[in-house]
């Protein structure tokens, strides 16, 4: 009998005892892991508005390409790119702001208030396969933004239709370099 | 008699291989989450429909549970219990993987994050198949251990 099998006797030779041992070890490991984490970040993540406390989140309006384009041409919409910054740098809807989902909890209330000035704050991501768009839109709605909309098809469709895009200054400088290879 | 011994040996080898593989997989998965628990919590919020604070509790305990299961698989102790727990956990992962594929969230599902090998990233239905296979392995481990226990009986 190996020395590890003595654990079964610690559990009382019953299935209940065995599960107790397993969950006990799990809780100890989880507590140890949590204590080594950035608890400020955790505190920030869990300070959700009341609407998130087991209550259905607010429905988010979605916009089609035509609606997004109309808002873009009128200049009454602010586009918010929630992809990681490296994707934003490679290309984004012209004039869009970058607020990656990974940094969304650090967005200042003043910036959120500035988004309320526009007719619509249009969140977009990398199309239907990207869940961060809906998460970010819900986050902004819960923070009090009443004009938030989600452009579901996002960047892939906008780019496919050859609509106005921007790239970061660094990306443009790279492309102008004589030895640039895409 | 010899046939019985050969069968028992094969059985034991199969059990050892299955539990070792599952142990390694769970430990690697746990480490990848321990490296940034807050990021994992954000992933759980994105892909699950669990309300607060259940999603926070899941994010806090799931890596610890995976590590525990991995350790017990590797030391080959309490195998029936950990196999059953692993099977149920992997069933839940498979369910979420299917749900997220159908909802178009496949790229952001990190229920069972494993490192990529050779740059090959598993996503979409690949995640579903992978989790289902692991669930099958866990159930296999449970059955093998149950039979072994009856033989020792």
mmCIF file of C-alpha atoms in Angstrom:
data_model
loop_
_atom_site.group_PDB
_atom_site.id
_atom_site.type_symbol
_atom_site.label_atom_id
_atom_site.label_comp_id
_atom_site.label_asym_id
_atom_site.label_seq_id
_atom_site.Cartn_x
_atom_site.Cartn_y
_atom_site.Cartn_z
ATOM 1 C CA UNK A 1 0.000 0.000 0.000
ATOM 2 C CA UNK A 2 1.530 3.377 -0.986
ATOM 3 C CA UNK A 3 1.826 6.112 1.621
ATOM 4 C CA UNK A 4 -0.588 8.270 -0.398
ATOM 5 C CA UNK A 5 -3.346 5.712 0.009
ATOM 6 C CA UNK A 6 -3.373 6.622 3.704
ATOM 7 C CA UNK A 7 -5.352 9.689 2.600
ATOM 8 C CA UNK A 8 -8.331 7.440 2.136
ATOM 9 C CA UNK A 9 -8.251 6.552 5.798
ATOM 10 C CA UNK A 10 -8.091 10.273 6.606
ATOM 11 C CA UNK A 11 -11.341 10.569 4.677
ATOM 12 C CA UNK A 12 -12.849 7.855 6.845
ATOM 13 C CA UNK A 13 -13.010 5.214 4.103
ATOM 14 C CA UNK A 14 -16.289 6.731 2.965
ATOM 15 C CA UNK A 15 -17.033 8.542 -0.266
ATOM 16 C CA UNK A 16 -18.219 11.564 1.711
ATOM 17 C CA UNK A 17 -14.939 11.732 3.564
ATOM 18 C CA UNK A 18 -13.009 11.419 0.312
ATOM 19 C CA UNK A 19 -14.938 14.291 -1.253
ATOM 20 C CA UNK A 20 -14.344 16.265 1.914
ATOM 21 C CA UNK A 21 -10.597 15.779 1.520
ATOM 22 C CA UNK A 22 -10.735 16.804 -2.146
ATOM 23 C CA UNK A 23 -12.756 19.957 -1.490
ATOM 24 C CA UNK A 24 -10.643 20.805 1.548
ATOM 25 C CA UNK A 25 -7.480 20.728 -0.552
ATOM 26 C CA UNK A 26 -9.265 22.721 -3.256
ATOM 27 C CA UNK A 27 -10.256 25.471 -0.830
ATOM 28 C CA UNK A 28 -6.766 25.695 0.607
ATOM 29 C CA UNK A 29 -5.204 25.989 -2.865
ATOM 30 C CA UNK A 30 -7.815 28.533 -3.982
ATOM 31 C CA UNK A 31 -7.287 30.657 -0.879
ATOM 32 C CA UNK A 32 -3.519 30.544 -1.335
ATOM 33 C CA UNK A 33 -3.830 31.535 -4.995
ATOM 34 C CA UNK A 34 -6.214 34.396 -4.220
ATOM 35 C CA UNK A 35 -3.958 35.811 -1.516
ATOM 36 C CA UNK A 36 -1.109 36.079 -4.018
ATOM 37 C CA UNK A 37 -3.201 37.933 -6.603
ATOM 38 C CA UNK A 38 -3.683 41.629 -7.164
ATOM 39 C CA UNK A 39 -6.592 42.099 -4.771
ATOM 40 C CA UNK A 40 -7.144 45.694 -5.885
ATOM 41 C CA UNK A 41 -7.896 44.403 -9.348
ATOM 42 C CA UNK A 42 -10.274 41.826 -7.868
ATOM 43 C CA UNK A 43 -11.991 44.477 -5.775
ATOM 44 C CA UNK A 44 -12.438 46.560 -8.894
ATOM 45 C CA UNK A 45 -13.800 43.618 -10.884
ATOM 46 C CA UNK A 46 -16.360 42.658 -8.274
ATOM 47 C CA UNK A 47 -17.657 46.175 -7.585
ATOM 48 C CA UNK A 48 -20.348 45.721 -10.153
ATOM 49 C CA UNK A 49 -23.446 47.891 -10.317
ATOM 50 C CA UNK A 50 -26.552 46.554 -8.611
ATOM 51 C CA UNK A 51 -28.037 45.497 -11.931
ATOM 52 C CA UNK A 52 -25.372 42.767 -12.124
ATOM 53 C CA UNK A 53 -26.280 41.229 -8.762
ATOM 54 C CA UNK A 54 -28.272 38.286 -10.086
ATOM 55 C CA UNK A 55 -30.580 40.519 -12.115
ATOM 56 C CA UNK A 56 -30.906 40.304 -15.876
ATOM 57 C CA UNK A 57 -28.562 42.789 -17.522
ATOM 58 C CA UNK A 58 -30.011 45.576 -19.643
ATOM 59 C CA UNK A 59 -30.714 44.716 -23.288
ATOM 60 C CA UNK A 60 -28.280 46.316 -25.681
ATOM 61 C CA UNK A 61 -29.371 47.831 -28.989
ATOM 62 C CA UNK A 62 -27.455 46.530 -31.962
ATOM 63 C CA UNK A 63 -26.826 48.474 -35.156
ATOM 64 C CA UNK A 64 -26.369 47.263 -38.686
ATOM 65 C CA UNK A 65 -23.646 48.427 -41.047
ATOM 66 C CA UNK A 66 -26.024 50.923 -42.644
ATOM 67 C CA UNK A 67 -26.948 52.439 -39.290
ATOM 68 C CA UNK A 68 -23.323 52.558 -38.150
ATOM 69 C CA UNK A 69 -22.302 54.195 -41.424
ATOM 70 C CA UNK A 70 -25.050 56.799 -41.111
ATOM 71 C CA UNK A 71 -23.867 57.703 -37.609
ATOM 72 C CA UNK A 72 -20.287 57.851 -38.887
ATOM 73 C CA UNK A 73 -21.114 60.150 -41.798
ATOM 74 C CA UNK A 74 -23.227 62.483 -39.672
ATOM 75 C CA UNK A 75 -20.435 62.611 -37.115
ATOM 76 C CA UNK A 76 -22.910 61.995 -34.317
ATOM 77 C CA UNK A 77 -21.527 58.644 -33.199
ATOM 78 C CA UNK A 78 -18.409 57.766 -31.227
ATOM 79 C CA UNK A 79 -16.962 54.379 -32.176
ATOM 80 C CA UNK A 80 -15.294 52.378 -29.424
ATOM 81 C CA UNK A 81 -12.879 49.609 -30.382
ATOM 82 C CA UNK A 82 -12.735 47.052 -27.558
ATOM 83 C CA UNK A 83 -10.155 44.737 -29.137
ATOM 84 C CA UNK A 84 -6.638 44.505 -27.764
ATOM 85 C CA UNK A 85 -4.482 47.493 -28.691
ATOM 86 C CA UNK A 86 -2.289 45.590 -31.126
ATOM 87 C CA UNK A 87 -5.384 44.860 -33.264
ATOM 88 C CA UNK A 88 -6.449 48.498 -32.988
ATOM 89 C CA UNK A 89 -3.009 49.576 -34.170
ATOM 90 C CA UNK A 90 -3.224 47.353 -37.238
ATOM 91 C CA UNK A 91 -6.417 49.083 -38.228
ATOM 92 C CA UNK A 92 -9.633 50.462 -36.801
ATOM 93 C CA UNK A 93 -12.703 52.390 -37.866
ATOM 94 C CA UNK A 94 -11.562 55.921 -38.632
ATOM 95 C CA UNK A 95 -11.792 58.073 -35.532
ATOM 96 C CA UNK A 96 -12.584 55.191 -33.184
ATOM 97 C CA UNK A 97 -11.349 55.247 -29.610
ATOM 98 C CA UNK A 98 -9.523 52.293 -28.152
ATOM 99 C CA UNK A 99 -10.818 50.838 -24.882
ATOM 100 C CA UNK A 100 -9.653 47.211 -24.711
ATOM 101 C CA UNK A 101 -11.914 44.993 -22.641
ATOM 102 C CA UNK A 102 -8.953 43.979 -20.512
ATOM 103 C CA UNK A 103 -8.650 47.598 -19.345
ATOM 104 C CA UNK A 104 -12.320 48.492 -19.241
ATOM 105 C CA UNK A 105 -12.515 48.508 -15.471
ATOM 106 C CA UNK A 106 -9.946 51.324 -15.365
ATOM 107 C CA UNK A 107 -11.971 53.687 -17.571
ATOM 108 C CA UNK A 108 -12.558 56.909 -15.663
ATOM 109 C CA UNK A 109 -16.094 58.185 -15.005
ATOM 110 C CA UNK A 110 -15.173 61.397 -16.869
ATOM 111 C CA UNK A 111 -14.416 59.433 -20.021
ATOM 112 C CA UNK A 112 -17.697 57.549 -19.737
ATOM 113 C CA UNK A 113 -19.477 60.864 -19.255
ATOM 114 C CA UNK A 114 -17.805 62.188 -22.424
ATOM 115 C CA UNK A 115 -19.257 59.255 -24.357
ATOM 116 C CA UNK A 116 -22.738 60.306 -23.271
ATOM 117 C CA UNK A 117 -22.326 63.597 -25.235
ATOM 118 C CA UNK A 118 -22.680 61.806 -28.575
ATOM 119 C CA UNK A 119 -25.907 60.551 -30.089
ATOM 120 C CA UNK A 120 -24.555 57.024 -29.894
ATOM 121 C CA UNK A 121 -21.525 55.287 -28.414
ATOM 122 C CA UNK A 122 -21.026 52.401 -30.816
ATOM 123 C CA UNK A 123 -19.033 49.512 -29.438
ATOM 124 C CA UNK A 124 -17.480 47.108 -31.899
ATOM 125 C CA UNK A 125 -15.154 44.147 -31.844
ATOM 126 C CA UNK A 126 -14.024 41.430 -34.247
ATOM 127 C CA UNK A 127 -17.424 40.333 -35.424
ATOM 128 C CA UNK A 128 -19.846 37.728 -34.115
ATOM 129 C CA UNK A 129 -17.118 35.458 -32.762
ATOM 130 C CA UNK A 130 -15.951 38.149 -30.339
ATOM 131 C CA UNK A 131 -17.872 38.205 -27.081
ATOM 132 C CA UNK A 132 -16.019 41.186 -25.660
ATOM 133 C CA UNK A 133 -18.207 43.603 -27.626
ATOM 134 C CA UNK A 134 -21.381 42.573 -25.791
ATOM 135 C CA UNK A 135 -19.564 42.504 -22.466
ATOM 136 C CA UNK A 136 -18.180 46.006 -22.995
ATOM 137 C CA UNK A 137 -21.558 47.358 -24.158
ATOM 138 C CA UNK A 138 -23.261 45.903 -21.071
ATOM 139 C CA UNK A 139 -20.510 47.285 -18.875
ATOM 140 C CA UNK A 140 -21.003 50.810 -20.234
ATOM 141 C CA UNK A 141 -24.783 50.509 -19.962
ATOM 142 C CA UNK A 142 -24.468 49.445 -16.343
ATOM 143 C CA UNK A 143 -22.171 52.400 -15.706
ATOM 144 C CA UNK A 144 -24.964 54.732 -16.806
ATOM 145 C CA UNK A 145 -24.452 55.186 -20.537
ATOM 146 C CA UNK A 146 -27.883 55.393 -22.142
ATOM 147 C CA UNK A 147 -26.694 55.769 -25.749
ATOM 148 C CA UNK A 148 -24.545 52.659 -26.032
ATOM 149 C CA UNK A 149 -25.067 50.460 -29.067
ATOM 150 C CA UNK A 150 -23.304 47.386 -30.359
ATOM 151 C CA UNK A 151 -22.169 47.069 -33.949
ATOM 152 C CA UNK A 152 -22.323 43.262 -34.094
ATOM 153 C CA UNK A 153 -20.509 42.548 -37.346
ATOM 154 C CA UNK A 154 -17.752 44.909 -36.304
ATOM 155 C CA UNK A 155 -14.321 45.364 -37.808
ATOM 156 C CA UNK A 156 -14.335 42.524 -40.374
ATOM 157 C CA UNK A 157 -17.446 43.843 -42.139
ATOM 158 C CA UNK A 158 -16.331 47.481 -42.032
ATOM 159 C CA UNK A 159 -12.970 46.573 -43.515
ATOM 160 C CA UNK A 160 -14.514 44.245 -46.095
ATOM 161 C CA UNK A 161 -16.696 47.066 -47.350
ATOM 162 C CA UNK A 162 -13.582 49.269 -47.688
ATOM 163 C CA UNK A 163 -14.994 51.946 -45.453
ATOM 164 C CA UNK A 164 -12.761 54.605 -43.855
ATOM 165 C CA UNK A 165 -10.164 53.160 -41.525
ATOM 166 C CA UNK A 166 -7.172 54.433 -39.594
ATOM 167 C CA UNK A 167 -3.981 52.800 -38.517
ATOM 168 C CA UNK A 168 -1.706 53.748 -35.658
ATOM 169 C CA UNK A 169 1.156 56.128 -36.410
ATOM 170 C CA UNK A 170 3.645 53.373 -35.556
ATOM 171 C CA UNK A 171 1.967 50.980 -38.009
ATOM 172 C CA UNK A 172 2.026 53.618 -40.777
ATOM 173 C CA UNK A 173 5.715 54.321 -40.137
ATOM 174 C CA UNK A 174 6.452 50.611 -40.281
ATOM 175 C CA UNK A 175 4.638 50.324 -43.614
ATOM 176 C CA UNK A 176 6.635 53.231 -45.041
ATOM 177 C CA UNK A 177 9.967 51.647 -44.050
ATOM 178 C CA UNK A 178 11.876 50.401 -47.144
ATOM 179 C CA UNK A 179 12.306 46.882 -45.767
ATOM 180 C CA UNK A 180 8.722 46.527 -44.501
ATOM 181 C CA UNK A 181 7.212 43.107 -44.916
ATOM 182 C CA UNK A 182 3.500 42.719 -43.980
ATOM 183 C CA UNK B 1 -5.007 -17.908 -14.575
ATOM 184 C CA UNK B 2 -2.442 -16.410 -16.964
ATOM 185 C CA UNK B 3 -5.249 -14.753 -18.931
ATOM 186 C CA UNK B 4 -6.602 -13.229 -15.741
ATOM 187 C CA UNK B 5 -3.135 -11.922 -14.824
ATOM 188 C CA UNK B 6 -2.662 -10.450 -18.310
ATOM 189 C CA UNK B 7 -6.064 -8.806 -18.145
ATOM 190 C CA UNK B 8 -5.315 -7.335 -14.750
ATOM 191 C CA UNK B 9 -1.950 -6.063 -15.947
ATOM 192 C CA UNK B 10 -3.499 -4.444 -19.020
ATOM 193 C CA UNK B 11 -6.191 -2.983 -16.847
ATOM 194 C CA UNK B 12 -3.645 -1.549 -14.421
ATOM 195 C CA UNK B 13 -1.543 -0.086 -17.237
ATOM 196 C CA UNK B 14 -4.615 1.497 -18.842
ATOM 197 C CA UNK B 15 -5.642 3.008 -15.520
ATOM 198 C CA UNK B 16 -2.140 4.376 -14.878
ATOM 199 C CA UNK B 17 -1.861 5.888 -18.340
ATOM 200 C CA UNK B 18 -5.320 7.465 -18.200
ATOM 201 C CA UNK B 19 -4.848 8.925 -14.742
ATOM 202 C CA UNK B 20 -1.359 10.222 -15.567
ATOM 203 C CA UNK B 21 -2.580 11.966 -18.711
ATOM 204 C CA UNK B 22 -5.558 13.476 -16.941
ATOM 205 C CA UNK B 23 -3.349 14.537 -14.032
ATOM 206 C CA UNK B 24 -0.945 16.333 -16.332
ATOM 207 C CA UNK B 25 -3.741 18.022 -18.277
ATOM 208 C CA UNK B 26 -5.484 19.303 -15.160
ATOM 209 C CA UNK B 27 -2.288 20.599 -13.571
ATOM 210 C CA UNK B 28 -1.256 22.459 -16.719
ATOM 211 C CA UNK B 29 -4.760 23.925 -17.031
ATOM 212 C CA UNK B 30 -4.692 25.022 -13.385
ATOM 213 C CA UNK B 31 -1.302 26.733 -13.727
ATOM 214 C CA UNK B 32 -2.442 28.700 -16.751
ATOM 215 C CA UNK B 33 -5.300 30.121 -14.688
ATOM 216 C CA UNK B 34 -3.280 30.696 -11.500
ATOM 217 C CA UNK B 35 -0.947 32.962 -13.464
ATOM 218 C CA UNK B 36 -3.719 35.586 -13.712
ATOM 219 C CA UNK B 37 -6.876 34.793 -11.749
ATOM 220 C CA UNK B 38 -8.403 38.195 -12.452
ATOM 221 C CA UNK B 39 -8.086 37.661 -16.212
ATOM 222 C CA UNK B 40 -9.701 34.243 -15.783
ATOM 223 C CA UNK B 41 -12.539 35.891 -13.859
ATOM 224 C CA UNK B 42 -13.078 38.273 -16.760
ATOM 225 C CA UNK B 43 -13.182 35.298 -19.125
ATOM 226 C CA UNK B 44 -15.760 33.554 -16.913
ATOM 227 C CA UNK B 45 -17.907 36.694 -16.926
ATOM 228 C CA UNK B 46 -17.667 36.904 -20.701
ATOM 229 C CA UNK B 47 -18.636 33.376 -21.606
ATOM 230 C CA UNK B 48 -20.876 32.186 -18.784
ATOM 231 C CA UNK B 49 -24.339 33.364 -17.848
ATOM 232 C CA UNK B 50 -23.680 33.031 -14.156
ATOM 233 C CA UNK B 51 -24.766 35.911 -11.975
ATOM 234 C CA UNK B 52 -22.530 37.676 -9.511
ATOM 235 C CA UNK B 53 -21.216 36.421 -7.048
ATOM 236 C CA UNK B 54 -21.414 32.880 -8.425
ATOM 237 C CA UNK B 55 -19.135 33.760 -11.337
ATOM 238 C CA UNK B 56 -16.568 35.160 -8.883
ATOM 239 C CA UNK B 57 -16.748 31.998 -6.755
ATOM 240 C CA UNK B 58 -16.302 29.830 -9.842
ATOM 241 C CA UNK B 59 -13.308 31.870 -10.942
ATOM 242 C CA UNK B 60 -11.764 31.582 -7.479
ATOM 243 C CA UNK B 61 -12.285 27.863 -6.906
ATOM 244 C CA UNK B 62 -12.053 26.309 -10.356
ATOM 245 C CA UNK B 63 -8.252 26.549 -10.697
ATOM 246 C CA UNK B 64 -7.829 25.117 -7.199
ATOM 247 C CA UNK B 65 -10.186 22.258 -8.043
ATOM 248 C CA UNK B 66 -8.300 21.505 -11.253
ATOM 249 C CA UNK B 67 -4.999 21.488 -9.382
ATOM 250 C CA UNK B 68 -6.425 19.170 -6.722
ATOM 251 C CA UNK B 69 -7.824 16.783 -9.305
ATOM 252 C CA UNK B 70 -4.504 16.820 -11.147
ATOM 253 C CA UNK B 71 -2.546 16.030 -8.004
ATOM 254 C CA UNK B 72 -4.834 13.177 -6.972
ATOM 255 C CA UNK B 73 -4.761 11.763 -10.501
ATOM 256 C CA UNK B 74 -0.968 11.766 -10.485
ATOM 257 C CA UNK B 75 -0.587 10.173 -7.046
ATOM 258 C CA UNK B 76 -3.318 7.657 -7.991
ATOM 259 C CA UNK B 77 -5.322 8.236 -4.827
ATOM 260 C CA UNK B 78 -9.100 8.620 -4.411
ATOM 261 C CA UNK B 79 -9.248 7.826 -8.124
ATOM 262 C CA UNK B 80 -12.947 6.996 -8.227
ATOM 263 C CA UNK B 81 -13.936 10.249 -6.607
ATOM 264 C CA UNK B 82 -11.603 12.457 -8.645
ATOM 265 C CA UNK B 83 -12.548 10.670 -11.865
ATOM 266 C CA UNK B 84 -16.217 11.299 -11.228
ATOM 267 C CA UNK B 85 -15.591 14.949 -10.316
ATOM 268 C CA UNK B 86 -13.386 15.388 -13.380
ATOM 269 C CA UNK B 87 -16.048 13.831 -15.592
ATOM 270 C CA UNK B 88 -18.745 16.174 -14.266
ATOM 271 C CA UNK B 89 -16.455 19.189 -14.609
ATOM 272 C CA UNK B 90 -15.544 18.307 -18.176
ATOM 273 C CA UNK B 91 -19.203 17.786 -19.032
ATOM 274 C CA UNK B 92 -19.875 21.330 -17.856
ATOM 275 C CA UNK B 93 -16.908 22.599 -19.936
ATOM 276 C CA UNK B 94 -18.211 20.748 -22.995
ATOM 277 C CA UNK B 95 -21.646 22.278 -22.477
ATOM 278 C CA UNK B 96 -20.181 25.791 -22.238
ATOM 279 C CA UNK B 97 -17.971 25.174 -25.252
ATOM 280 C CA UNK B 98 -21.013 24.150 -27.334
ATOM 281 C CA UNK B 99 -23.016 27.103 -26.014
ATOM 282 C CA UNK B 100 -20.263 29.569 -26.865
ATOM 283 C CA UNK B 101 -19.685 28.134 -30.321
ATOM 284 C CA UNK B 102 -23.393 28.462 -31.076
ATOM 285 C CA UNK B 103 -23.435 31.974 -29.594
ATOM 286 C CA UNK B 104 -20.420 32.992 -31.657
ATOM 287 C CA UNK B 105 -18.117 33.419 -28.651
ATOM 288 C CA UNK B 106 -15.747 30.583 -29.513
ATOM 289 C CA UNK B 107 -12.664 32.756 -29.612
ATOM 290 C CA UNK B 108 -13.089 33.982 -26.075
ATOM 291 C CA UNK B 109 -13.932 30.738 -24.312
ATOM 292 C CA UNK B 110 -11.117 29.826 -21.868
ATOM 293 C CA UNK B 111 -12.984 27.247 -19.816
ATOM 294 C CA UNK B 112 -10.125 24.818 -20.033
ATOM 295 C CA UNK B 113 -7.217 26.876 -21.212
ATOM 296 C CA UNK B 114 -4.268 24.769 -22.309
ATOM 297 C CA UNK B 115 -1.110 26.104 -23.922
ATOM 298 C CA UNK B 116 -0.872 25.853 -27.679
ATOM 299 C CA UNK B 117 1.621 23.419 -29.105
ATOM 300 C CA UNK B 118 3.497 24.328 -32.262
ATOM 301 C CA UNK B 119 1.287 27.381 -32.682
ATOM 302 C CA UNK B 120 -1.812 25.257 -33.166
ATOM 303 C CA UNK B 121 -4.696 26.935 -31.402
ATOM 304 C CA UNK B 122 -7.762 24.882 -30.552
ATOM 305 C CA UNK B 123 -10.965 26.850 -30.909
ATOM 306 C CA UNK B 124 -14.585 26.455 -31.828
ATOM 307 C CA UNK B 125 -15.725 22.877 -32.302
ATOM 308 C CA UNK B 126 -12.163 21.724 -31.633
ATOM 309 C CA UNK B 127 -12.646 22.801 -28.020
ATOM 310 C CA UNK B 128 -15.899 20.830 -27.847
ATOM 311 C CA UNK B 129 -14.233 17.689 -29.184
ATOM 312 C CA UNK B 130 -11.219 18.099 -26.920
ATOM 313 C CA UNK B 131 -13.310 18.545 -23.765
ATOM 314 C CA UNK B 132 -15.587 15.671 -24.729
ATOM 315 C CA UNK B 133 -12.556 13.403 -25.213
ATOM 316 C CA UNK B 134 -11.183 14.359 -21.813
ATOM 317 C CA UNK B 135 -14.597 13.692 -20.289
ATOM 318 C CA UNK B 136 -14.504 10.270 -21.897
ATOM 319 C CA UNK B 137 -11.054 9.656 -20.444
ATOM 320 C CA UNK B 138 -12.279 10.645 -16.980
ATOM 321 C CA UNK B 139 -15.221 8.261 -17.211
ATOM 322 C CA UNK B 140 -12.857 5.550 -18.445
ATOM 323 C CA UNK B 141 -10.651 6.138 -15.417
ATOM 324 C CA UNK B 142 -13.690 5.887 -13.138
ATOM 325 C CA UNK B 143 -14.828 2.616 -14.651
ATOM 326 C CA UNK B 144 -11.329 1.120 -14.642
ATOM 327 C CA UNK B 145 -10.826 2.010 -10.992
ATOM 328 C CA UNK B 146 -14.240 0.656 -10.047
ATOM 329 C CA UNK B 147 -13.446 -2.661 -11.715
ATOM 330 C CA UNK B 148 -10.000 -2.741 -10.089
ATOM 331 C CA UNK B 149 -11.586 -2.128 -6.683
ATOM 332 C CA UNK B 150 -14.023 -4.983 -7.246
ATOM 333 C CA UNK B 151 -11.173 -7.306 -8.188
ATOM 334 C CA UNK B 152 -9.298 -6.349 -5.029
ATOM 335 C CA UNK B 153 -12.574 -6.748 -3.209
#
